[in-house]
Coordinates of C-alpha atoms and ligand atoms in Angstrom, one line a residue:
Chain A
X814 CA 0.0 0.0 0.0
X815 CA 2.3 2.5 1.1
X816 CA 4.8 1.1 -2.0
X817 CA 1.9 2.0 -4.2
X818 CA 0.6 5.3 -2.8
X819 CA 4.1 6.4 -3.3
X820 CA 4.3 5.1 -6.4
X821 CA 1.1 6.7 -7.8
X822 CA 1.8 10.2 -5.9
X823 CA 5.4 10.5 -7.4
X824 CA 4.5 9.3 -11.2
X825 CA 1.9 12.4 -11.2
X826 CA 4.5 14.8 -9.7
X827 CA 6.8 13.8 -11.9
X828 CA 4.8 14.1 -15.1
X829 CA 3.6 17.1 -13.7
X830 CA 7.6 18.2 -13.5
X831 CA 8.6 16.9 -16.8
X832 CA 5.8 19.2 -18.3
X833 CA 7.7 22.1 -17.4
X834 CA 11.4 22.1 -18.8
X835 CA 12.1 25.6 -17.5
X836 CA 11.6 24.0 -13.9
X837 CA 13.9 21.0 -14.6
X838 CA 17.2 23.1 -16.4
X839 CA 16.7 26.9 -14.2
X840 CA 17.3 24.9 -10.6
X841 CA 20.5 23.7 -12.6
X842 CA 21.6 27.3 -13.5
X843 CA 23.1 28.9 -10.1
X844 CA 25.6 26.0 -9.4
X845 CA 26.7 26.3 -13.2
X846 CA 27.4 29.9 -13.2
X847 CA 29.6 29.5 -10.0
X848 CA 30.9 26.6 -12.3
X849 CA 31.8 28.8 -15.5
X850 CA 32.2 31.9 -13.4
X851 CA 34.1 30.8 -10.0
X852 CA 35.6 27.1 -10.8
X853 CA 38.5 29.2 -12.9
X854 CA 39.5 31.1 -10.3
X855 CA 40.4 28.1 -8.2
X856 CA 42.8 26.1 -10.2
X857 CA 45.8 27.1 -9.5
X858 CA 45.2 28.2 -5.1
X859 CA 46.2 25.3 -2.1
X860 CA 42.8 24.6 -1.4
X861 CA 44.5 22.6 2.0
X862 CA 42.9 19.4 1.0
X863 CA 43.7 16.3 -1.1
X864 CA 42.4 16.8 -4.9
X865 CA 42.9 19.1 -7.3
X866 CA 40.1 22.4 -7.4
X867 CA 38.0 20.8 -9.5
X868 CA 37.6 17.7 -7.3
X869 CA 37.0 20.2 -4.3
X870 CA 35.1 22.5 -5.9
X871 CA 31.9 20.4 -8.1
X872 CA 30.9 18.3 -5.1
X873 CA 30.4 21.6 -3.4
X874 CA 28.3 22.7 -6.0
X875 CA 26.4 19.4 -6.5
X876 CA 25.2 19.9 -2.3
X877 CA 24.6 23.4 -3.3
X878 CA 22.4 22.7 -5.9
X879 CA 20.3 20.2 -3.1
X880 CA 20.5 22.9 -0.6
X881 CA 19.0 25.7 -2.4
X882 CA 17.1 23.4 -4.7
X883 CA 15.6 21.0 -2.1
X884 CA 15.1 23.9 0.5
X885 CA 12.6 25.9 -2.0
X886 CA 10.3 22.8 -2.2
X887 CA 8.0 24.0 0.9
X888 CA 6.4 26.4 -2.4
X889 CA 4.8 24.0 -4.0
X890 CA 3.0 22.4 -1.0
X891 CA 2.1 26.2 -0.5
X892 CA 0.0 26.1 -3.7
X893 CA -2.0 22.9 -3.2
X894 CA -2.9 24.1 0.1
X895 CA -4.7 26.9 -1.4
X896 CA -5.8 24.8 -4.3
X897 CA -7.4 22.7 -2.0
X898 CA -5.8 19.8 -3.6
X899 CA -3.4 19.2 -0.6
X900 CA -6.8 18.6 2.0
X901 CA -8.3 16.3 -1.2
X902 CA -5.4 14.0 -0.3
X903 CA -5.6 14.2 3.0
X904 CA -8.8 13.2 3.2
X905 CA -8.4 9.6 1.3
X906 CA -7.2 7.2 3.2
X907 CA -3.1 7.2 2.0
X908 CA -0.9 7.0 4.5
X909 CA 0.6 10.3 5.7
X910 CA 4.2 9.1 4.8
X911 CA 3.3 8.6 0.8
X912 CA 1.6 11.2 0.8
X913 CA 4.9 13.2 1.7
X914 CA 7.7 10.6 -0.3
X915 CA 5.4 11.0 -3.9
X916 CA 6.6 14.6 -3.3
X917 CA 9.6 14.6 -2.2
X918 CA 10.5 11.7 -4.6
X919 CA 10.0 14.0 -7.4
X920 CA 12.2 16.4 -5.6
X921 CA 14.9 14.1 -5.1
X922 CA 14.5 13.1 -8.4
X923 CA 14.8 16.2 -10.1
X924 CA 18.1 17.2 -8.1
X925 CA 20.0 14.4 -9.3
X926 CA 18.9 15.1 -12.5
X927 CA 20.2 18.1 -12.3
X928 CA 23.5 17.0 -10.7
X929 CA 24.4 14.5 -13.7
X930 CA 23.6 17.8 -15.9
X931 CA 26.2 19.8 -13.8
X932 CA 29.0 17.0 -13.8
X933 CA 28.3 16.5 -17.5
X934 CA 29.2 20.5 -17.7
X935 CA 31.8 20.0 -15.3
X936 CA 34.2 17.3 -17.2
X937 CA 35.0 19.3 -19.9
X938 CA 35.9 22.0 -17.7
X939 CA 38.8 20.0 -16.2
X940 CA 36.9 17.6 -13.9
X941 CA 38.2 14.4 -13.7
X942 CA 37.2 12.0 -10.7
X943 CA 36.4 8.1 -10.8
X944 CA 33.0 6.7 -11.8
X945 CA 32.1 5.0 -8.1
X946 CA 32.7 8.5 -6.2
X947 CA 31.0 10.5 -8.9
X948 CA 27.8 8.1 -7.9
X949 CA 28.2 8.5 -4.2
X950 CA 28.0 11.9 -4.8
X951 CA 25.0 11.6 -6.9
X952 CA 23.5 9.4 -3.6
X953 CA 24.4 12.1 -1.2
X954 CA 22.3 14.9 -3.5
X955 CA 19.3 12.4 -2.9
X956 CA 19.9 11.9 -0.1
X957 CA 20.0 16.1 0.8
X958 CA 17.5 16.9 -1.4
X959 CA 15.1 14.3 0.0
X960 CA 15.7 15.0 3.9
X961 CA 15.6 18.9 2.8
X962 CA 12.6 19.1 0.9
X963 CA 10.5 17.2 3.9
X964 CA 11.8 20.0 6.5
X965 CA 10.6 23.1 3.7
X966 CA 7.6 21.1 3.3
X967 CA 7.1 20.9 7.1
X968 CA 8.2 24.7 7.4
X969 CA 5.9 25.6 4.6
X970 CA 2.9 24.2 6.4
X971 CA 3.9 25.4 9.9
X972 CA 4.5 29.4 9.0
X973 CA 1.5 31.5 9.6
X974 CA 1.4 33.2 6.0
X975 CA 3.5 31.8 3.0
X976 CA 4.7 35.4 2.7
X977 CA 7.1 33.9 5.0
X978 CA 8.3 31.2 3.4
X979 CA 11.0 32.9 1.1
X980 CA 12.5 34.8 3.6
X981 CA 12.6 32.3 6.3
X982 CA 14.3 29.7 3.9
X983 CA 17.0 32.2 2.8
X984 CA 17.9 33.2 6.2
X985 CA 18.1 29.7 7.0
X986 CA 20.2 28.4 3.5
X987 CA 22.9 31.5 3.4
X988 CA 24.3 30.5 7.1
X989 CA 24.3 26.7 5.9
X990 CA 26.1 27.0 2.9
X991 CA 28.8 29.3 4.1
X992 CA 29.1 27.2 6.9
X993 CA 29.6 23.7 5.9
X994 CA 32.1 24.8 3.3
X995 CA 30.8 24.2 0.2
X996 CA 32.3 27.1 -1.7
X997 CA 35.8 26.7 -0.4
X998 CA 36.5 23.8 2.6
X999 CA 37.1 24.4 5.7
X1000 CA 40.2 23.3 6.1
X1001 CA 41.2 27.1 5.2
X1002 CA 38.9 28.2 7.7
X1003 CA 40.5 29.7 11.4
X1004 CA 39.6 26.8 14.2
X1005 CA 36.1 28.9 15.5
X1006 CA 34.6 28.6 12.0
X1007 CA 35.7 25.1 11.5
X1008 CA 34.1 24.3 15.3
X1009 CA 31.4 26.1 14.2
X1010 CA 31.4 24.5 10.7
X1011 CA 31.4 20.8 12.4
X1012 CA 28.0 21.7 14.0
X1013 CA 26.3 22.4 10.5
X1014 CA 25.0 18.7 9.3
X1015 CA 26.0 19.7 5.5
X1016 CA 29.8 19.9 6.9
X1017 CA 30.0 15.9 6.6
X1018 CA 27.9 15.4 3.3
X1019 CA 30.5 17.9 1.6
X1020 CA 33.7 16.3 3.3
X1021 CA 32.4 12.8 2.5
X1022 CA 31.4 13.6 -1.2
X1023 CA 35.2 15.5 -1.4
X1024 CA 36.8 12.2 -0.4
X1025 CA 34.6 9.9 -2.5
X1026 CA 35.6 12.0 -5.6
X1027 CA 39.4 11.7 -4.8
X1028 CA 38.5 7.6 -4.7
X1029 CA 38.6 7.3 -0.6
X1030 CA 35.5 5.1 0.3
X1031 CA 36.2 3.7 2.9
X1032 CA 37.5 6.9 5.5
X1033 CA 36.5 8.0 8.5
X1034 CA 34.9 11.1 6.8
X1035 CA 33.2 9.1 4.2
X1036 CA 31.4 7.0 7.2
X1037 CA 30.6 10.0 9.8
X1038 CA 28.5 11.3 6.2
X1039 CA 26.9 8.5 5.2
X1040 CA 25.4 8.0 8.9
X1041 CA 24.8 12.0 9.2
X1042 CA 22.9 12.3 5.9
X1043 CA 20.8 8.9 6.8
X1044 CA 19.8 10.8 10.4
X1045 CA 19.2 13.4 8.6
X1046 CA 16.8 12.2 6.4
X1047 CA 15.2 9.8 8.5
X1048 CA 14.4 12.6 10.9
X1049 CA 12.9 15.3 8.2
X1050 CA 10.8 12.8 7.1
X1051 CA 9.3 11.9 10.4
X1052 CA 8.8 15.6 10.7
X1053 CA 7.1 15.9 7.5
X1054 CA 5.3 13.7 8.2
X1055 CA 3.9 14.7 11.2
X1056 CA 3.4 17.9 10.0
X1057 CA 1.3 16.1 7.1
X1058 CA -1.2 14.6 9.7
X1059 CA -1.8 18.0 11.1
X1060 CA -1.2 20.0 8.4
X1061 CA 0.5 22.2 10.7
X1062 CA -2.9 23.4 12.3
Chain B
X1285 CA -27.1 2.9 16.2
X1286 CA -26.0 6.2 15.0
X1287 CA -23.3 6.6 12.3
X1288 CA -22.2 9.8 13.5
X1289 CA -22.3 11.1 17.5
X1290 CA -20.1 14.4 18.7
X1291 CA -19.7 15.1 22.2
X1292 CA -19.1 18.7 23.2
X1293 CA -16.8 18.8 20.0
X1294 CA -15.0 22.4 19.8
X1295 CA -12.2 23.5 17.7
X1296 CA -10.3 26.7 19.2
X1297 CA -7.9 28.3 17.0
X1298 CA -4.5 30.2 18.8
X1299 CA -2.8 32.1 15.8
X1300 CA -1.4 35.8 16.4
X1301 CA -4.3 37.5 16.4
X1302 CA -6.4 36.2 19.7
X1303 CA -7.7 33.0 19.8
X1304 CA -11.0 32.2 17.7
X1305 CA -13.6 29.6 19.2
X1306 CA -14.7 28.9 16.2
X1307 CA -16.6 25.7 17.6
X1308 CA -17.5 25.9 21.0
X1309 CA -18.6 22.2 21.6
X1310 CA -21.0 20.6 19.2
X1311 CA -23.4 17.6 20.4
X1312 CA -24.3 15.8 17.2
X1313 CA -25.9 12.6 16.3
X1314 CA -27.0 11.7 13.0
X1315 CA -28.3 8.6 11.4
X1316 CA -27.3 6.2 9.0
X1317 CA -29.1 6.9 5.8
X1318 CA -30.2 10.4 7.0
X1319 CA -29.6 13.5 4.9
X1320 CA -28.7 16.5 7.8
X1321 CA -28.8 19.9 6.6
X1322 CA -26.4 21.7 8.5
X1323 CA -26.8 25.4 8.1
X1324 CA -25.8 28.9 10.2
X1325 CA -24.7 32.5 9.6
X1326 CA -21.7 33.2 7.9
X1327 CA -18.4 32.2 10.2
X1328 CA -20.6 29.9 12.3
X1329 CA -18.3 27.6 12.2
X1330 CA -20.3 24.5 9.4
X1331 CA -16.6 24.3 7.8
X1332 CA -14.7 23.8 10.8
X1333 CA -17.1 21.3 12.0
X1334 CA -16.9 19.2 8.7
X1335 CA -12.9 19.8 8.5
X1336 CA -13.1 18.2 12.3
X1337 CA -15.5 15.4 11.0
X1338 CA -13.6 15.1 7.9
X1339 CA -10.2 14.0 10.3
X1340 CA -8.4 17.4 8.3
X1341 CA -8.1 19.3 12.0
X1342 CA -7.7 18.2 15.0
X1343 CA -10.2 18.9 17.3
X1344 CA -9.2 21.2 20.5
X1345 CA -12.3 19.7 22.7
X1346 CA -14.6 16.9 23.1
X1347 CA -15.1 13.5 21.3
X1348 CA -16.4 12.2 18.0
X1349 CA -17.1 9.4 16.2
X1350 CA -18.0 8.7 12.8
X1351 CA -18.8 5.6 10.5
X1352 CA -17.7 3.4 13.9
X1353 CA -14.5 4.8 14.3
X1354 CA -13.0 7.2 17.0
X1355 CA -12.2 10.2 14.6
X1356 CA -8.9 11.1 16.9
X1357 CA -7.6 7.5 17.5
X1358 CA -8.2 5.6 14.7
X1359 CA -8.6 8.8 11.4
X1360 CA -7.3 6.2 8.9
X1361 CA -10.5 4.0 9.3
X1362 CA -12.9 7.4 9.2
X1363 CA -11.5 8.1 6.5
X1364 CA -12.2 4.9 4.1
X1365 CA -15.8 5.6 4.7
X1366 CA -16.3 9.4 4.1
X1367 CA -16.0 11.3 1.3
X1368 CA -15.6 15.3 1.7
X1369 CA -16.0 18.1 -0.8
X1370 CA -15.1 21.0 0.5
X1371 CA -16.6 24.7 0.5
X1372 CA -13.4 25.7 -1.8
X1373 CA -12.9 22.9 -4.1
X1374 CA -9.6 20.8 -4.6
X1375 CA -8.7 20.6 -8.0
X1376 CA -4.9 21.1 -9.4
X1377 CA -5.1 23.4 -12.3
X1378 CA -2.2 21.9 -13.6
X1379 CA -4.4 18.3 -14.4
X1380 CA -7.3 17.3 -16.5
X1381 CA -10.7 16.6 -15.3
X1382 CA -10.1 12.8 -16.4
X1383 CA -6.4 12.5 -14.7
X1384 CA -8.3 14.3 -11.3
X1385 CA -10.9 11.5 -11.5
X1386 CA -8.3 8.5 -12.3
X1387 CA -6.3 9.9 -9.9
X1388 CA -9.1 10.1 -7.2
X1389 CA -10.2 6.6 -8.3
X1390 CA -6.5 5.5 -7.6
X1391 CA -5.5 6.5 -4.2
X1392 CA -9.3 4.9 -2.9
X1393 CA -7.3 1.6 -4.2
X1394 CA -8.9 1.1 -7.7
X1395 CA -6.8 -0.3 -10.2
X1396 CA -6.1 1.5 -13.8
X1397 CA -8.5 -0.1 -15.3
X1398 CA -11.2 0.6 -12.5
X1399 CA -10.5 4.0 -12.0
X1400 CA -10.8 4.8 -15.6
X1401 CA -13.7 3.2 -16.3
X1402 CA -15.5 4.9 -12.9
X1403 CA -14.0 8.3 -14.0
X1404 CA -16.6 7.8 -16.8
X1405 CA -19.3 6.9 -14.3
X1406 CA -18.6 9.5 -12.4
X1407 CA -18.3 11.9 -15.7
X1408 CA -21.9 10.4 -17.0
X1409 CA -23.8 11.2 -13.0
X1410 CA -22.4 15.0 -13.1
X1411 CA -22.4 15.8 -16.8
X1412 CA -18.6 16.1 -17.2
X1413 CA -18.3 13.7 -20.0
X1414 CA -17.1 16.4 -22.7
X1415 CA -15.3 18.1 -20.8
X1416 CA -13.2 14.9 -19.7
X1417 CA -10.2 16.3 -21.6
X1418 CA -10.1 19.6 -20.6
X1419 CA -7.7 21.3 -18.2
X1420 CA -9.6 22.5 -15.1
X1421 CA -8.7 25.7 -15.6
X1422 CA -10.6 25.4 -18.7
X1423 CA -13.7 24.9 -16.6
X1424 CA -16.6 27.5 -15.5
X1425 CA -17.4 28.1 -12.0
X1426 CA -20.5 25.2 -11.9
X1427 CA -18.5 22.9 -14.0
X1428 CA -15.8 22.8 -11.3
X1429 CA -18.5 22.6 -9.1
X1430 CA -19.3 19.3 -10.6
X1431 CA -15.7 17.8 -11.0
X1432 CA -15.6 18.3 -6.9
X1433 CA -18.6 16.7 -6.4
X1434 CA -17.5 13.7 -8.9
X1435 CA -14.4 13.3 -6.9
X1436 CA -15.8 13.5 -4.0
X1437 CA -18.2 10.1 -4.8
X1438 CA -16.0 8.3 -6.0
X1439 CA -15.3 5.5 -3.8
X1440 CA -19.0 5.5 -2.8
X1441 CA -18.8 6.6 0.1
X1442 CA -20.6 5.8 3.4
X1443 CA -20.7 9.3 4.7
X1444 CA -20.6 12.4 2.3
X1445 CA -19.4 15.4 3.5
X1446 CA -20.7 18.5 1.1
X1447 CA -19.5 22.1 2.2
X1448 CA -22.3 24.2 0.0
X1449 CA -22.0 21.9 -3.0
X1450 CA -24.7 23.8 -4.9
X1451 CA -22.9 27.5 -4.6
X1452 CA -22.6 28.3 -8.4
X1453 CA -24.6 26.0 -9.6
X1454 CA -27.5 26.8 -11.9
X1455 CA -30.8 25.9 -11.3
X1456 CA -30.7 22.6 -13.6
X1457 CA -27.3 21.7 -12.2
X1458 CA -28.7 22.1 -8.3
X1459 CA -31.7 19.8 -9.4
X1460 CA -29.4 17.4 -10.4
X1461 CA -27.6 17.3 -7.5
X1462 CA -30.8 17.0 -5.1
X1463 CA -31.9 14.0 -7.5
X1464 CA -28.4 13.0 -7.2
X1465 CA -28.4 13.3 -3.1
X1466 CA -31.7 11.6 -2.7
X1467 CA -31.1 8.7 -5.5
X1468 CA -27.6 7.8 -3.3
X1469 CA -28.9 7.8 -0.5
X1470 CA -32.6 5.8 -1.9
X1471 CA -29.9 3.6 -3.0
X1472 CA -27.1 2.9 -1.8
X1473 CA -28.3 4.0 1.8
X1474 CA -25.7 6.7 2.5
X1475 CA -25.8 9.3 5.1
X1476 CA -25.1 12.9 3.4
X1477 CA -24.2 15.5 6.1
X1478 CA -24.7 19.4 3.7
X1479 CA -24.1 22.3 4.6
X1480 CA -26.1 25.4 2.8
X1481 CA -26.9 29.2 2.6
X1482 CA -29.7 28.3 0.5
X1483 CA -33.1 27.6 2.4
X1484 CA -35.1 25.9 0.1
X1485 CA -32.7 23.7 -0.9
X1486 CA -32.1 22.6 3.3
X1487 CA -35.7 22.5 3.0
X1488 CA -36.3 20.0 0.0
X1489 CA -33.6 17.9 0.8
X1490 CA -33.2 17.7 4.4
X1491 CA -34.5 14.9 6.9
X1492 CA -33.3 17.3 9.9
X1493 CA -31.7 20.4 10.2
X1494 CA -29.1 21.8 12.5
X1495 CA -28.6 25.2 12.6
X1496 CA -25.3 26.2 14.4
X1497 CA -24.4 30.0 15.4
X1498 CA -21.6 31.2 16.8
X1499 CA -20.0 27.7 17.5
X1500 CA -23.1 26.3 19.3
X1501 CA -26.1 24.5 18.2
X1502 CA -29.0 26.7 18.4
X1503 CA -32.0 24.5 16.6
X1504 CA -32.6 21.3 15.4
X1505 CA -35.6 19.5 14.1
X1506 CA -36.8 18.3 10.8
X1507 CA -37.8 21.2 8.4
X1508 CA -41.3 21.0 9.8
X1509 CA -40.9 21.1 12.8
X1510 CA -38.7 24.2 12.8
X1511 CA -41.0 26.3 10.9
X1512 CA -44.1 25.3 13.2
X1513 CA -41.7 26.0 16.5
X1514 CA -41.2 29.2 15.1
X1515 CA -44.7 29.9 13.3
X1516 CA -43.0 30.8 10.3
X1517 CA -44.1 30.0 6.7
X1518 CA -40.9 29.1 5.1
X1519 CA -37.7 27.8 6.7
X1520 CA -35.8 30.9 5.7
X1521 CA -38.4 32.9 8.5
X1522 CA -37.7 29.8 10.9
X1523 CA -34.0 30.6 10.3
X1524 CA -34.0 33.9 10.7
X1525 CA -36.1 33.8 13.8
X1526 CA -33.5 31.1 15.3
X1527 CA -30.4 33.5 14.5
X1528 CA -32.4 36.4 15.9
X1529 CA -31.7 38.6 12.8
X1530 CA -35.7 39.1 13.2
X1531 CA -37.7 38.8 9.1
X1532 CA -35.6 41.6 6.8
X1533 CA -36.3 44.8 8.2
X1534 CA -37.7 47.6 5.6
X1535 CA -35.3 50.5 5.9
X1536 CA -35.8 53.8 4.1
X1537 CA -32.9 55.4 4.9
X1538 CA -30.7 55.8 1.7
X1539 CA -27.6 53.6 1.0
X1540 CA -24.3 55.4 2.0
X1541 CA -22.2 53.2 -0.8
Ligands
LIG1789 N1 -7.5 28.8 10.3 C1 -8.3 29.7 11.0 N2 -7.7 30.5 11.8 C2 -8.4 31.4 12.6 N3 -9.7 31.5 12.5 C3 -10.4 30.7 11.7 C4 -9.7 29.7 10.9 N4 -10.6 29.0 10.1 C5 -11.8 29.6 10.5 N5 -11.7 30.5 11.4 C6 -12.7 31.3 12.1 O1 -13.6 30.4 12.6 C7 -15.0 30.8 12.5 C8 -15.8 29.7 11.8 O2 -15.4 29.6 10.5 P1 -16.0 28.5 9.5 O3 -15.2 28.6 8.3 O4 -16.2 27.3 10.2 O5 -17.5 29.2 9.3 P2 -18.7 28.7 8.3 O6 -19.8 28.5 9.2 O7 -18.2 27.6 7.4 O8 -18.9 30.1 7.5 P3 -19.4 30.3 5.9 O9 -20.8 30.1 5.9 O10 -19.0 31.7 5.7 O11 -18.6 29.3 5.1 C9 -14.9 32.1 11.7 O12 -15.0 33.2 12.7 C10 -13.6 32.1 11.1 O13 -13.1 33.4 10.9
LIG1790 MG1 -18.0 27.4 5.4

């Protein structure tokens, strides 16, 4: 049941999606400005890691892409509430939890997609970084976008006018994405920001995806993201779906 | 036995502004196979009664329980026996009427095949066939009207749930519906819990009324009954007289818009 709820919710979503092209390419066109625009600028600095700029800089962009991509989802739930579509569902008997994974499926989906479109870009540009790590990263984007998108859905519902929304989700994305790193690392970072940088949750997707493109696998950094991302998702999407049975009344 | 029973239901709601009793506990019991008008002033609080029924907010007060089933501990089996169609409609602009009704048909557990032959059913009962193509955009106010209505059937349900399903509606559209009311419920037995502004209609298709103001129940009694309590000729006078606006008074004084 829930397999198929899920199922059903995420195939209209995505057709829904694939109808609009402009969606699926314009989340993809921040991180490949900073791509054209900012990955030149780094190839020849000590970036104080392992990996040459390009190897530092792309998995950055890919958890950008999720950050600002998957955060902005909360929108759409906006819309069907005052469609009326989003109490329609809630009124049939599908369980709360497929109700919010056909959603934030789609998301997921879409972010990957647009992922493998910024790695495509980014080859030619100079990146060059082995198959199995380029898929890890791809599995960390899923995993970000898909814990991300439950919390903005959650958020979404819980703010008392969706006037809010926008601002609310840009105060909260600037912070996290200068924190954990994802422009430059950390490791150039005085010790207070890096301590402060550790307590940001995106800190260990970024180092993990920077070490699976430099072919590590199996380091420390590589576990401590895996498990992060997993709590993290596991917890947004008990949120969301709390938030779903309530609809944040 | 009956197939709906409130106890001192009440829904409170604590935003920024102060808090709003919208429903200040609501004793309620109504009868399998019984059409109950449910009607009130503006803001009375009919919506946030059904939403409560409906298991789309939680209540703040009392108990309820609908179809059999305790409506806070057990919403998932309330829910396979209602249907709901609420006062503002739930379609997705972005769909057509048929992929609303498939769709509908779908997450009540039909199979493709099912659901797309009930989304014709459904489309032949409300008069949506031609327009099963269309975007819902692409639909008039009534039409829409009638797509909500079609959705909300379409699992055939127990318990309906209408929010002022007639609003828009023109007059051979609203007859449809009241034939469409009465032939379910001549039928298939089911209980149809209405809300409407419009007298004569409570009055034509209602086995009881319930009028509610500010939160509380303030009458209730079959159509008959209410206009003889109140010596009134037509239910809109027994309403009127029960939410002590008094008959419409005749004012000469010029109108300052
Ligand atoms: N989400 C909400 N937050 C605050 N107040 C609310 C909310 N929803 C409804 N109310 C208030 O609760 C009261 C009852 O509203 P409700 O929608 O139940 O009335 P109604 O009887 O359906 O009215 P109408 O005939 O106009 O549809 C109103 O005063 C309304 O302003
Ligand atoms: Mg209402």
């Amino acid at each position: 049941m829930l397999l198929h709820d899920t199922a059903l919710l995420f195939g209209r979503y995505a057709r829904q999606t694939l109808r609009s092209p402009f969606q699926i390419f314009f989340g993809a066109l921040m991180p490949l400005l900073y791509l054209f625009f900012f990955g030149p600028l780094l190839t020849g600095l000590p970036l104080g890691r392992e990996g040459d700029s390009w190897q530092i800089l792309v998995p950055g962009l890919l958890l950008q892409l999720g950050l600002f991509g998957a955060s902005f989802a909360g929108f759409s739930i906006i819309m069907e509430k005052s469609w009326g579509v989003f109490d329609r569902m809630r009124v049939t008997p599908v369980s709360r939890l497929a109700l919010l994974l056909g959603r934030v499926l789609r998301d997921a989906a879409l972010f990957v997609f647009q992922a493998v479109l910024l790695v495509l870009v980014a080859v030619p540009m100079g990146l060059r970084a082995p198959l199995p790590g380029i898929l890890i990263g791809f599995g960390f984007v899923a995993l970000l976008s898909a814990a991300l998108a439950s919390l903005s859905y959650a958020l979404a519902l819980k703010l008392p006018s969706p006037q809010e929304f926008g601002p609310a989700i840009n105060t909260l994305a600037m912070p996290a994405m200068l924190l954990s790193g994802l422009m430059l690392p950390m490791a150039l970072a005085p010790g207070w920001l890096d301590v402060l940088s550790h307590l940001t949750p995106f800190r260990y997707l970024v180092d993990a995806v920077r070490e699976a493109y430099i072919g590590h696998y199996t380091t420390p950094a590589v576990l401590y993201g895996v498990l992060v991302a997993l709590g993290l998702t596991a917890l947004a999407v008990t949120v969301g779906t709390r938030t779903f049975r309530s609809a944040g009344a | 036995m009956p197939i709906i029973s409130t106890a001192g239901l009440a829904r409170t709601f604590t935003g920024r502004s102060s808090p709003v009793e919208a429903v200040r506990g609501i004793d309620l019991t109504v009868r399998p196979g019984e059409i109950l008008g449910l009607l009130g002033p503006n803001g009375a609080g009919k919506t946030t009664t059904l939403r409560m029924l409906t298991t789309l907010l939680p209540p703040t007060g009392g108990a309820a329980t609908v179809a059999g089933h305790d409506l806070v501990k057990d919403p998932a089996a309330v829910r396979r026996r209602i249907g709901y169609v609420a006062q503002s409609g739930g379609l997705d602009p972005q769909e057509t009427v048929r992929s609303e009704l498939v769709l509908q048909g779908r997450l009540y557990g039909l199979d493709r095949t099912r659901a797309t032959a009930r989304a014709e059913e459904l489309a032949v009962d409300l008069d949506l066939t031609e327009l099963l193509d269309r975007p819902t955009p692409a639909l008039s106010g009534g039409q829409r009207r009638r797509l909500d209505l079609a959705m909300g059937l379409t699992h055939r349900p127990e318990i309906l749930f209408l929010d002022e399903p007639t609003t828009g509606l023109d007059p051979g559209s609203r007859a449809d519906l009241w034939a469409l009311v009465r032939r379910l419920r001549d039928e298939h037995g089911t209980t149809v819990v209405l809300t409407t502004h419009y007298l004569d209609e409570a009055d034509a298709l209602a086995d009881r009324i319930v009028v509610v103001d500010q939160g509380t129940v303030v009458a209730e009694g079959s159509p008959a009954a209410l206009k003889a309590a109140h010596g009134a000729a037509t239910l809109q006078d027994a309403f009127l007289a029960i939410t002590g606006r008094g008959p419409a008074p005749v004012d000469t004084t010029p109108v300052a818009v």
